[in-house]
PDB file of C-alpha atoms in Angstrom:
ATOM      1  CA  UNK H 234      90.207 102.366 110.387  1.00 96.00           C
ATOM      2  CA  UNK H 235      89.609  98.787 109.288  1.00 97.00           C
ATOM      3  CA  UNK H 236      91.465  97.969 106.088  1.00 98.00           C
ATOM      4  CA  UNK H 237      91.608  94.757 104.063  1.00 98.00           C
ATOM      5  CA  UNK H 238      93.941  94.756 101.077  1.00 98.00           C
ATOM      6  CA  UNK H 239      93.963  91.784  98.711  1.00 98.00           C
ATOM      7  CA  UNK H 240      96.804  90.931  96.378  1.00 98.00           C
ATOM      8  CA  UNK H 241      98.031  88.070  94.245  1.00 98.00           C
ATOM      9  CA  UNK H 242      95.447  88.036  91.501  1.00 97.00           C
ATOM     10  CA  UNK H 243      96.357  87.752  87.843  1.00 98.00           C
ATOM     11  CA  UNK H 244      96.171  85.664  84.712  1.00 98.00           C
ATOM     12  CA  UNK H 245      96.762  81.925  85.047  1.00 98.00           C
ATOM     13  CA  UNK H 246      96.244  78.994  82.702  1.00 98.00           C
ATOM     14  CA  UNK H 247      93.668  76.286  83.400  1.00 98.00           C
ATOM     15  CA  UNK H 248      95.146  73.727  85.765  1.00 98.00           C
ATOM     16  CA  UNK H 249      97.472  76.312  87.253  1.00 98.00           C
ATOM     17  CA  UNK H 250      97.837  77.661  90.768  1.00 98.00           C
ATOM     18  CA  UNK H 251      97.668  81.022  92.464  1.00 98.00           C
ATOM     19  CA  UNK H 252      97.770  82.222  96.056  1.00 98.00           C
ATOM     20  CA  UNK H 253      95.824  85.267  97.150  1.00 98.00           C
ATOM     21  CA  UNK H 254      96.750  87.295 100.215  1.00 98.00           C
ATOM     22  CA  UNK H 255      94.685  89.681 102.292  1.00 98.00           C
ATOM     23  CA  UNK H 256      96.538  92.034 104.609  1.00 98.00           C
ATOM     24  CA  UNK H 257      94.434  93.330 107.487  1.00 98.00           C
ATOM     25  CA  UNK H 258      94.946  96.411 109.623  1.00 98.00           C
ATOM     26  CA  UNK H 259      93.036  98.639 112.016  1.00 98.00           C
ATOM     27  CA  UNK H 260      91.565  95.883 114.169  1.00 97.00           C
ATOM     28  CA  UNK H 261      92.509  92.886 116.283  1.00 97.00           C
ATOM     29  CA  UNK H 262      92.887  90.438 113.399  1.00 98.00           C
ATOM     30  CA  UNK H 263      93.379  87.363 115.560  1.00 97.00           C
ATOM     31  CA  UNK H 264      89.908  87.796 117.085  1.00 97.00           C
ATOM     32  CA  UNK H 265      87.928  87.546 113.865  1.00 97.00           C
ATOM     33  CA  UNK H 266      86.722  84.884 111.486  1.00 98.00           C
ATOM     34  CA  UNK H 267      87.699  85.725 107.905  1.00 98.00           C
ATOM     35  CA  UNK H 268      85.966  84.766 104.662  1.00 98.00           C
ATOM     36  CA  UNK H 269      86.601  84.823 100.927  1.00 98.00           C
ATOM     37  CA  UNK H 270      83.752  85.694  98.563  1.00 98.00           C
ATOM     38  CA  UNK H 271      84.018  85.854  94.781  1.00 98.00           C
ATOM     39  CA  UNK H 272      82.134  87.612  92.033  1.00 98.00           C
ATOM     40  CA  UNK H 273      82.256  87.010  88.312  1.00 97.00           C
ATOM     41  CA  UNK H 274      82.321  90.512  86.763  1.00 94.00           C
ATOM     42  CA  UNK H 275      78.754  91.614  86.172  1.00 93.00           C
ATOM     43  CA  UNK H 276      77.312  88.703  88.167  1.00 96.00           C
ATOM     44  CA  UNK H 277      76.359  87.946  91.760  1.00 97.00           C
ATOM     45  CA  UNK H 278      78.287  87.176  94.930  1.00 98.00           C
ATOM     46  CA  UNK H 279      79.353  83.644  95.834  1.00 98.00           C
ATOM     47  CA  UNK H 280      80.807  82.520  99.157  1.00 98.00           C
ATOM     48  CA  UNK H 281      84.083  80.573  98.814  1.00 98.00           C
ATOM     49  CA  UNK H 282      85.603  79.779 102.191  1.00 98.00           C
ATOM     50  CA  UNK H 283      86.009  80.800 105.823  1.00 98.00           C
ATOM     51  CA  UNK H 284      88.550  80.356 108.612  1.00 98.00           C
ATOM     52  CA  UNK H 285      88.159  80.688 112.359  1.00 97.00           C
ATOM     53  CA  UNK H 286      90.048  83.341 114.288  1.00 97.00           C
ATOM     54  CA  UNK H 287      92.696  80.884 115.515  1.00 96.00           C
ATOM     55  CA  UNK H 288      92.858  78.949 112.242  1.00 96.00           C
ATOM     56  CA  UNK H 289      91.500  75.756 113.796  1.00 97.00           C
ATOM     57  CA  UNK H 290      88.378  75.511 111.647  1.00 98.00           C
ATOM     58  CA  UNK H 291      87.986  75.945 107.907  1.00 98.00           C
ATOM     59  CA  UNK H 292      85.039  75.470 105.550  1.00 98.00           C
ATOM     60  CA  UNK H 293      84.687  75.528 101.776  1.00 98.00           C
ATOM     61  CA  UNK H 294      82.058  75.798  99.099  1.00 98.00           C
ATOM     62  CA  UNK H 295      81.527  72.528  97.239  1.00 97.00           C
ATOM     63  CA  UNK H 296      82.758  74.147  94.008  1.00 98.00           C
ATOM     64  CA  UNK H 297      86.262  74.665  95.431  1.00 98.00           C
ATOM     65  CA  UNK H 298      86.563  71.876  98.012  1.00 98.00           C
ATOM     66  CA  UNK H 299      89.733  69.871  97.482  1.00 98.00           C
ATOM     67  CA  UNK H 300      91.268  72.544  95.230  1.00 98.00           C
ATOM     68  CA  UNK H 301      91.401  75.658  97.432  1.00 98.00           C
ATOM     69  CA  UNK H 302      92.988  76.034 100.870  1.00 98.00           C
ATOM     70  CA  UNK H 303      92.385  78.916 103.244  1.00 98.00           C
ATOM     71  CA  UNK H 304      94.940  79.727 105.914  1.00 98.00           C
ATOM     72  CA  UNK H 305      96.043  82.629 108.089  1.00 98.00           C
ATOM     73  CA  UNK H 306      99.085  84.013 109.843  1.00 98.00           C
ATOM     74  CA  UNK H 307      97.921  86.007 112.842  1.00 98.00           C
ATOM     75  CA  UNK H 308     101.440  87.291 113.461  1.00 98.00           C
ATOM     76  CA  UNK H 309     101.365  88.895 110.011  1.00 98.00           C
ATOM     77  CA  UNK H 310      97.660  89.867 110.120  1.00 98.00           C
ATOM     78  CA  UNK H 311      97.165  88.093 106.824  1.00 98.00           C
ATOM     79  CA  UNK H 312      94.728  85.543 105.440  1.00 98.00           C
ATOM     80  CA  UNK H 313      95.527  83.489 102.357  1.00 98.00           C
ATOM     81  CA  UNK H 314      93.664  81.560  99.696  1.00 98.00           C
ATOM     82  CA  UNK H 315      95.736  78.973  97.888  1.00 98.00           C
ATOM     83  CA  UNK H 316      94.043  77.990  94.658  1.00 98.00           C
ATOM     84  CA  UNK H 317      95.098  74.881  92.753  1.00 98.00           C
ATOM     85  CA  UNK H 318      93.758  73.079  89.676  1.00 98.00           C
ATOM     86  CA  UNK H 319      92.194  76.315  88.551  1.00 98.00           C
ATOM     87  CA  UNK H 320      89.331  76.213  86.078  1.00 98.00           C
ATOM     88  CA  UNK H 321      87.942  78.784  83.671  1.00 98.00           C
ATOM     89  CA  UNK H 322      84.887  79.035  85.920  1.00 98.00           C
ATOM     90  CA  UNK H 323      87.078  80.226  88.829  1.00 98.00           C
ATOM     91  CA  UNK H 324      87.565  83.518  86.972  1.00 98.00           C
ATOM     92  CA  UNK H 325      86.236  86.214  89.297  1.00 98.00           C
ATOM     93  CA  UNK H 326      87.046  89.103  91.584  1.00 98.00           C
ATOM     94  CA  UNK H 327      87.961  87.633  94.970  1.00 98.00           C
ATOM     95  CA  UNK H 328      87.050  89.619  98.073  1.00 98.00           C
ATOM     96  CA  UNK H 329      88.454  89.173 101.551  1.00 98.00           C
ATOM     97  CA  UNK H 330      85.721  89.751 104.153  1.00 98.00           C
ATOM     98  CA  UNK H 331      85.806  90.208 107.920  1.00 98.00           C
ATOM     99  CA  UNK H 332      82.974  88.546 109.810  1.00 97.00           C
ATOM    100  CA  UNK H 333      81.306  90.924 112.242  1.00 94.00           C
ATOM    101  CA  UNK H 334      81.927  90.386 115.934  1.00 90.00           C
ATOM    102  CA  UNK H 335      78.265  91.070 116.759  1.00 89.00           C
ATOM    103  CA  UNK H 336      76.525  89.412 113.823  1.00 87.00           C
ATOM    104  CA  UNK H 337      77.329  86.485 111.579  1.00 89.00           C
ATOM    105  CA  UNK H 338      77.713  88.606 108.500  1.00 94.00           C
ATOM    106  CA  UNK H 339      80.526  90.414 106.727  1.00 94.00           C
ATOM    107  CA  UNK H 340      81.014  93.941 107.989  1.00 95.00           C
ATOM    108  CA  UNK H 341      84.176  94.919 106.113  1.00 97.00           C
ATOM    109  CA  UNK H 342      85.273  93.949 102.613  1.00 98.00           C
ATOM    110  CA  UNK H 343      88.526  94.443 100.760  1.00 98.00           C
ATOM    111  CA  UNK H 344      88.637  96.064  97.343  1.00 97.00           C
ATOM    112  CA  UNK H 345      88.999  92.699  95.625  1.00 98.00           C
ATOM    113  CA  UNK H 346      91.584  91.127  93.377  1.00 98.00           C
ATOM    114  CA  UNK H 347      90.830  89.782  89.903  1.00 98.00           C
ATOM    115  CA  UNK H 348      91.724  86.215  89.010  1.00 98.00           C
ATOM    116  CA  UNK H 349      91.498  85.308  85.344  1.00 98.00           C
ATOM    117  CA  UNK H 350      91.821  81.666  84.309  1.00 98.00           C
ATOM    118  CA  UNK H 351      92.356  81.429  80.583  1.00 97.00           C
ATOM    119  CA  UNK H 352      94.591  79.785  78.025  1.00 96.00           C
TER     120      UNK H 352
ATOM    121  CA  UNK B 141      72.367  75.280 100.292  1.00 92.00           C
ATOM    122  CA  UNK B 142      69.795  77.868 101.293  1.00 97.00           C
ATOM    123  CA  UNK B 143      68.549  79.707  98.214  1.00 98.00           C
ATOM    124  CA  UNK B 144      67.873  83.445  98.369  1.00 98.00           C
ATOM    125  CA  UNK B 145      65.514  85.045  95.866  1.00 98.00           C
ATOM    126  CA  UNK B 146      65.241  88.798  95.455  1.00 98.00           C
ATOM    127  CA  UNK B 147      62.596  90.823  93.684  1.00 98.00           C
ATOM    128  CA  UNK B 148      62.513  92.798  91.578  1.00 97.00           C
ATOM    129  CA  UNK B 149      65.707  92.136  89.613  1.00 98.00           C
ATOM    130  CA  UNK B 150      65.826  95.795  88.664  1.00 97.00           C
ATOM    131  CA  UNK B 151      63.861  98.959  89.190  1.00 97.00           C
ATOM    132  CA  UNK B 152      63.880 102.552  88.064  1.00 95.00           C
ATOM    133  CA  UNK B 153      63.247 105.240  90.653  1.00 95.00           C
ATOM    134  CA  UNK B 154      63.584 108.975  91.108  1.00 94.00           C
ATOM    135  CA  UNK B 155      65.383 110.910  93.811  1.00 94.00           C
ATOM    136  CA  UNK B 156      63.032 111.171  96.769  1.00 95.00           C
ATOM    137  CA  UNK B 157      61.112 107.997  95.993  1.00 96.00           C
ATOM    138  CA  UNK B 158      60.432 105.247  98.501  1.00 97.00           C
ATOM    139  CA  UNK B 159      61.991 102.014  97.300  1.00 97.00           C
ATOM    140  CA  UNK B 160      61.207  98.509  98.542  1.00 98.00           C
ATOM    141  CA  UNK B 161      63.165  95.356  97.730  1.00 98.00           C
ATOM    142  CA  UNK B 162      62.131  91.923  98.940  1.00 98.00           C
ATOM    143  CA  UNK B 163      64.131  88.796  99.638  1.00 98.00           C
ATOM    144  CA  UNK B 164      62.846  85.286 100.256  1.00 98.00           C
ATOM    145  CA  UNK B 165      64.808  82.381 101.715  1.00 98.00           C
ATOM    146  CA  UNK B 166      64.173  78.769 100.675  1.00 98.00           C
ATOM    147  CA  UNK B 167      63.933  77.804 104.359  1.00 98.00           C
ATOM    148  CA  UNK B 168      63.700  79.632 107.645  1.00 98.00           C
ATOM    149  CA  UNK B 169      66.816  81.643 108.502  1.00 97.00           C
ATOM    150  CA  UNK B 170      65.426  83.298 111.646  1.00 96.00           C
ATOM    151  CA  UNK B 171      66.748  86.878 111.440  1.00 96.00           C
ATOM    152  CA  UNK B 172      70.192  86.016 109.987  1.00 97.00           C
ATOM    153  CA  UNK B 173      69.684  88.308 107.018  1.00 98.00           C
ATOM    154  CA  UNK B 174      71.860  91.159 105.795  1.00 98.00           C
ATOM    155  CA  UNK B 175      71.567  93.733 103.040  1.00 98.00           C
ATOM    156  CA  UNK B 176      74.466  95.152 101.043  1.00 98.00           C
ATOM    157  CA  UNK B 177      74.824  97.950  98.513  1.00 98.00           C
ATOM    158  CA  UNK B 178      77.360  97.627  95.715  1.00 98.00           C
ATOM    159  CA  UNK B 179      78.359 100.457  93.440  1.00 96.00           C
ATOM    160  CA  UNK B 180      79.990  99.618  90.079  1.00 93.00           C
ATOM    161  CA  UNK B 181      83.627  98.644  90.481  1.00 94.00           C
ATOM    162  CA  UNK B 182      83.475  98.687  94.273  1.00 97.00           C
ATOM    163  CA  UNK B 183      83.152  96.162  97.067  1.00 98.00           C
ATOM    164  CA  UNK B 184      79.781  95.536  98.710  1.00 98.00           C
ATOM    165  CA  UNK B 185      78.955  97.734 101.684  1.00 98.00           C
ATOM    166  CA  UNK B 186      76.982  96.395 104.648  1.00 98.00           C
ATOM    167  CA  UNK B 187      73.753  98.334 105.271  1.00 98.00           C
ATOM    168  CA  UNK B 188      71.567  96.121 107.464  1.00 98.00           C
ATOM    169  CA  UNK B 189      72.345  93.054 109.589  1.00 97.00           C
ATOM    170  CA  UNK B 190      70.170  90.752 111.696  1.00 97.00           C
ATOM    171  CA  UNK B 191      67.286  91.711 109.379  1.00 98.00           C
ATOM    172  CA  UNK B 192      66.628  95.117 110.927  1.00 98.00           C
ATOM    173  CA  UNK B 193      69.785  96.480 112.578  1.00 97.00           C
ATOM    174  CA  UNK B 194      71.330  99.405 110.739  1.00 97.00           C
ATOM    175  CA  UNK B 195      75.099  99.253 110.393  1.00 96.00           C
ATOM    176  CA  UNK B 196      77.017 102.115 111.970  1.00 94.00           C
ATOM    177  CA  UNK B 197      77.364 105.064 109.624  1.00 96.00           C
ATOM    178  CA  UNK B 198      74.477 104.044 107.357  1.00 97.00           C
ATOM    179  CA  UNK B 199      71.827 106.757 106.873  1.00 97.00           C
ATOM    180  CA  UNK B 200      68.529 106.337 108.722  1.00 96.00           C
ATOM    181  CA  UNK B 201      66.582 106.281 105.446  1.00 97.00           C
ATOM    182  CA  UNK B 202      67.606 102.633 105.152  1.00 98.00           C
ATOM    183  CA  UNK B 203      65.540 100.118 107.105  1.00 98.00           C
ATOM    184  CA  UNK B 204      65.009  96.384 107.104  1.00 98.00           C
ATOM    185  CA  UNK B 205      62.286  94.073 108.335  1.00 98.00           C
ATOM    186  CA  UNK B 206      61.218  90.457 108.339  1.00 98.00           C
ATOM    187  CA  UNK B 207      62.042  87.114 109.883  1.00 97.00           C
ATOM    188  CA  UNK B 208      61.853  83.467 108.959  1.00 97.00           C
ATOM    189  CA  UNK B 209      61.762  83.411 105.153  1.00 98.00           C
ATOM    190  CA  UNK B 210      60.514  86.841 104.043  1.00 98.00           C
ATOM    191  CA  UNK B 211      62.472  90.079 104.325  1.00 98.00           C
ATOM    192  CA  UNK B 212      62.280  93.635 103.062  1.00 98.00           C
ATOM    193  CA  UNK B 213      64.737  96.477 102.532  1.00 98.00           C
ATOM    194  CA  UNK B 214      63.189  99.944 102.368  1.00 98.00           C
ATOM    195  CA  UNK B 215      64.843 103.183 101.321  1.00 97.00           C
ATOM    196  CA  UNK B 216      62.767 106.174 102.391  1.00 97.00           C
ATOM    197  CA  UNK B 217      63.677 109.102 100.187  1.00 94.00           C
ATOM    198  CA  UNK B 218      66.104 107.749  97.592  1.00 95.00           C
ATOM    199  CA  UNK B 219      69.270 109.833  97.210  1.00 94.00           C
ATOM    200  CA  UNK B 220      71.652 110.050  94.213  1.00 91.00           C
ATOM    201  CA  UNK B 221      74.315 108.060  96.084  1.00 93.00           C
ATOM    202  CA  UNK B 222      71.850 105.187  96.655  1.00 95.00           C
ATOM    203  CA  UNK B 223      71.895 103.955  93.081  1.00 91.00           C
ATOM    204  CA  UNK B 224      73.619 100.651  92.519  1.00 96.00           C
ATOM    205  CA  UNK B 225      72.941  96.975  93.105  1.00 98.00           C
ATOM    206  CA  UNK B 226      71.522  95.640  96.364  1.00 98.00           C
ATOM    207  CA  UNK B 227      72.071  92.114  97.632  1.00 98.00           C
ATOM    208  CA  UNK B 228      70.496  90.190 100.455  1.00 98.00           C
ATOM    209  CA  UNK B 229      72.575  87.528 102.209  1.00 98.00           C
ATOM    210  CA  UNK B 230      71.864  84.813 104.744  1.00 98.00           C
ATOM    211  CA  UNK B 231      74.370  83.921 107.450  1.00 97.00           C
ATOM    212  CA  UNK B 232      72.231  81.236 109.089  1.00 96.00           C
ATOM    213  CA  UNK B 233      74.259  78.439 107.535  1.00 95.00           C
ATOM    214  CA  UNK B 234      78.033  77.968 107.384  1.00 93.00           C
ATOM    215  CA  UNK B 235      78.038  78.787 103.683  1.00 95.00           C
ATOM    216  CA  UNK B 236      76.705  82.255 103.138  1.00 97.00           C
ATOM    217  CA  UNK B 237      74.383  82.621 100.179  1.00 98.00           C
ATOM    218  CA  UNK B 238      73.331  85.800  98.416  1.00 98.00           C
ATOM    219  CA  UNK B 239      70.338  86.900  96.408  1.00 98.00           C
ATOM    220  CA  UNK B 240      70.884  87.538  92.716  1.00 98.00           C
ATOM    221  CA  UNK B 241      70.801  91.295  93.239  1.00 98.00           C
ATOM    222  CA  UNK B 242      68.444  94.187  92.564  1.00 98.00           C
ATOM    223  CA  UNK B 243      69.776  96.946  90.343  1.00 97.00           C
ATOM    224  CA  UNK B 244      68.394 100.363  91.300  1.00 97.00           C
ATOM    225  CA  UNK B 245      68.642 102.840  88.420  1.00 94.00           C
ATOM    226  CA  UNK B 246      67.729 106.447  87.786  1.00 80.00           C
ATOM    227  CA  UNK B 247      64.306 106.954  86.231  1.00 82.00           C
TER     228      UNK B 247
END
């Protein structure tokens, strides 16, 4: 069974940093692109970042470019999102998403981890 | 970025009803369109990918159609477990974008 388990969320002050982790199991992690998508509670879904299966390619939404870094450790079956210079508007539930092998979309999502940026 | 616009924003329906939700892209996305269902407090669940392919394990009452800029999700015979918010999503571009959501409620 495919499982994605996020961790690392919490309360942080504006300007602070946080690193999210997503532990994957039940599939060949090193063969899949992985994405992060966020959702302000009660609002819609917003794509944040993606990383290629071997880690060689990364992309970011304009809103987080230069502040967030996505990375992965295929030996540990884990993808990370390092978030720096956090802003109040980064407050959201962050989901780790596996990109389907047969389509360009997300076929499995983690349960999400809440990041709250507030003073 | 490609903008995705869903309609309606919300609807009320009864068990057994046929429900249709539409999604329009700001430019052609071929068939790179997915539909998700999200229940309160849970992660989105993939229902339809490539506009009309039903994800494994998803009931056959769910179907999708369309290509280019206009797409439709249909639920034939709404069930109690189908209530929630539905999102369309394009994967044509590097940065996925989602519709604003359609909340399906009990009439």
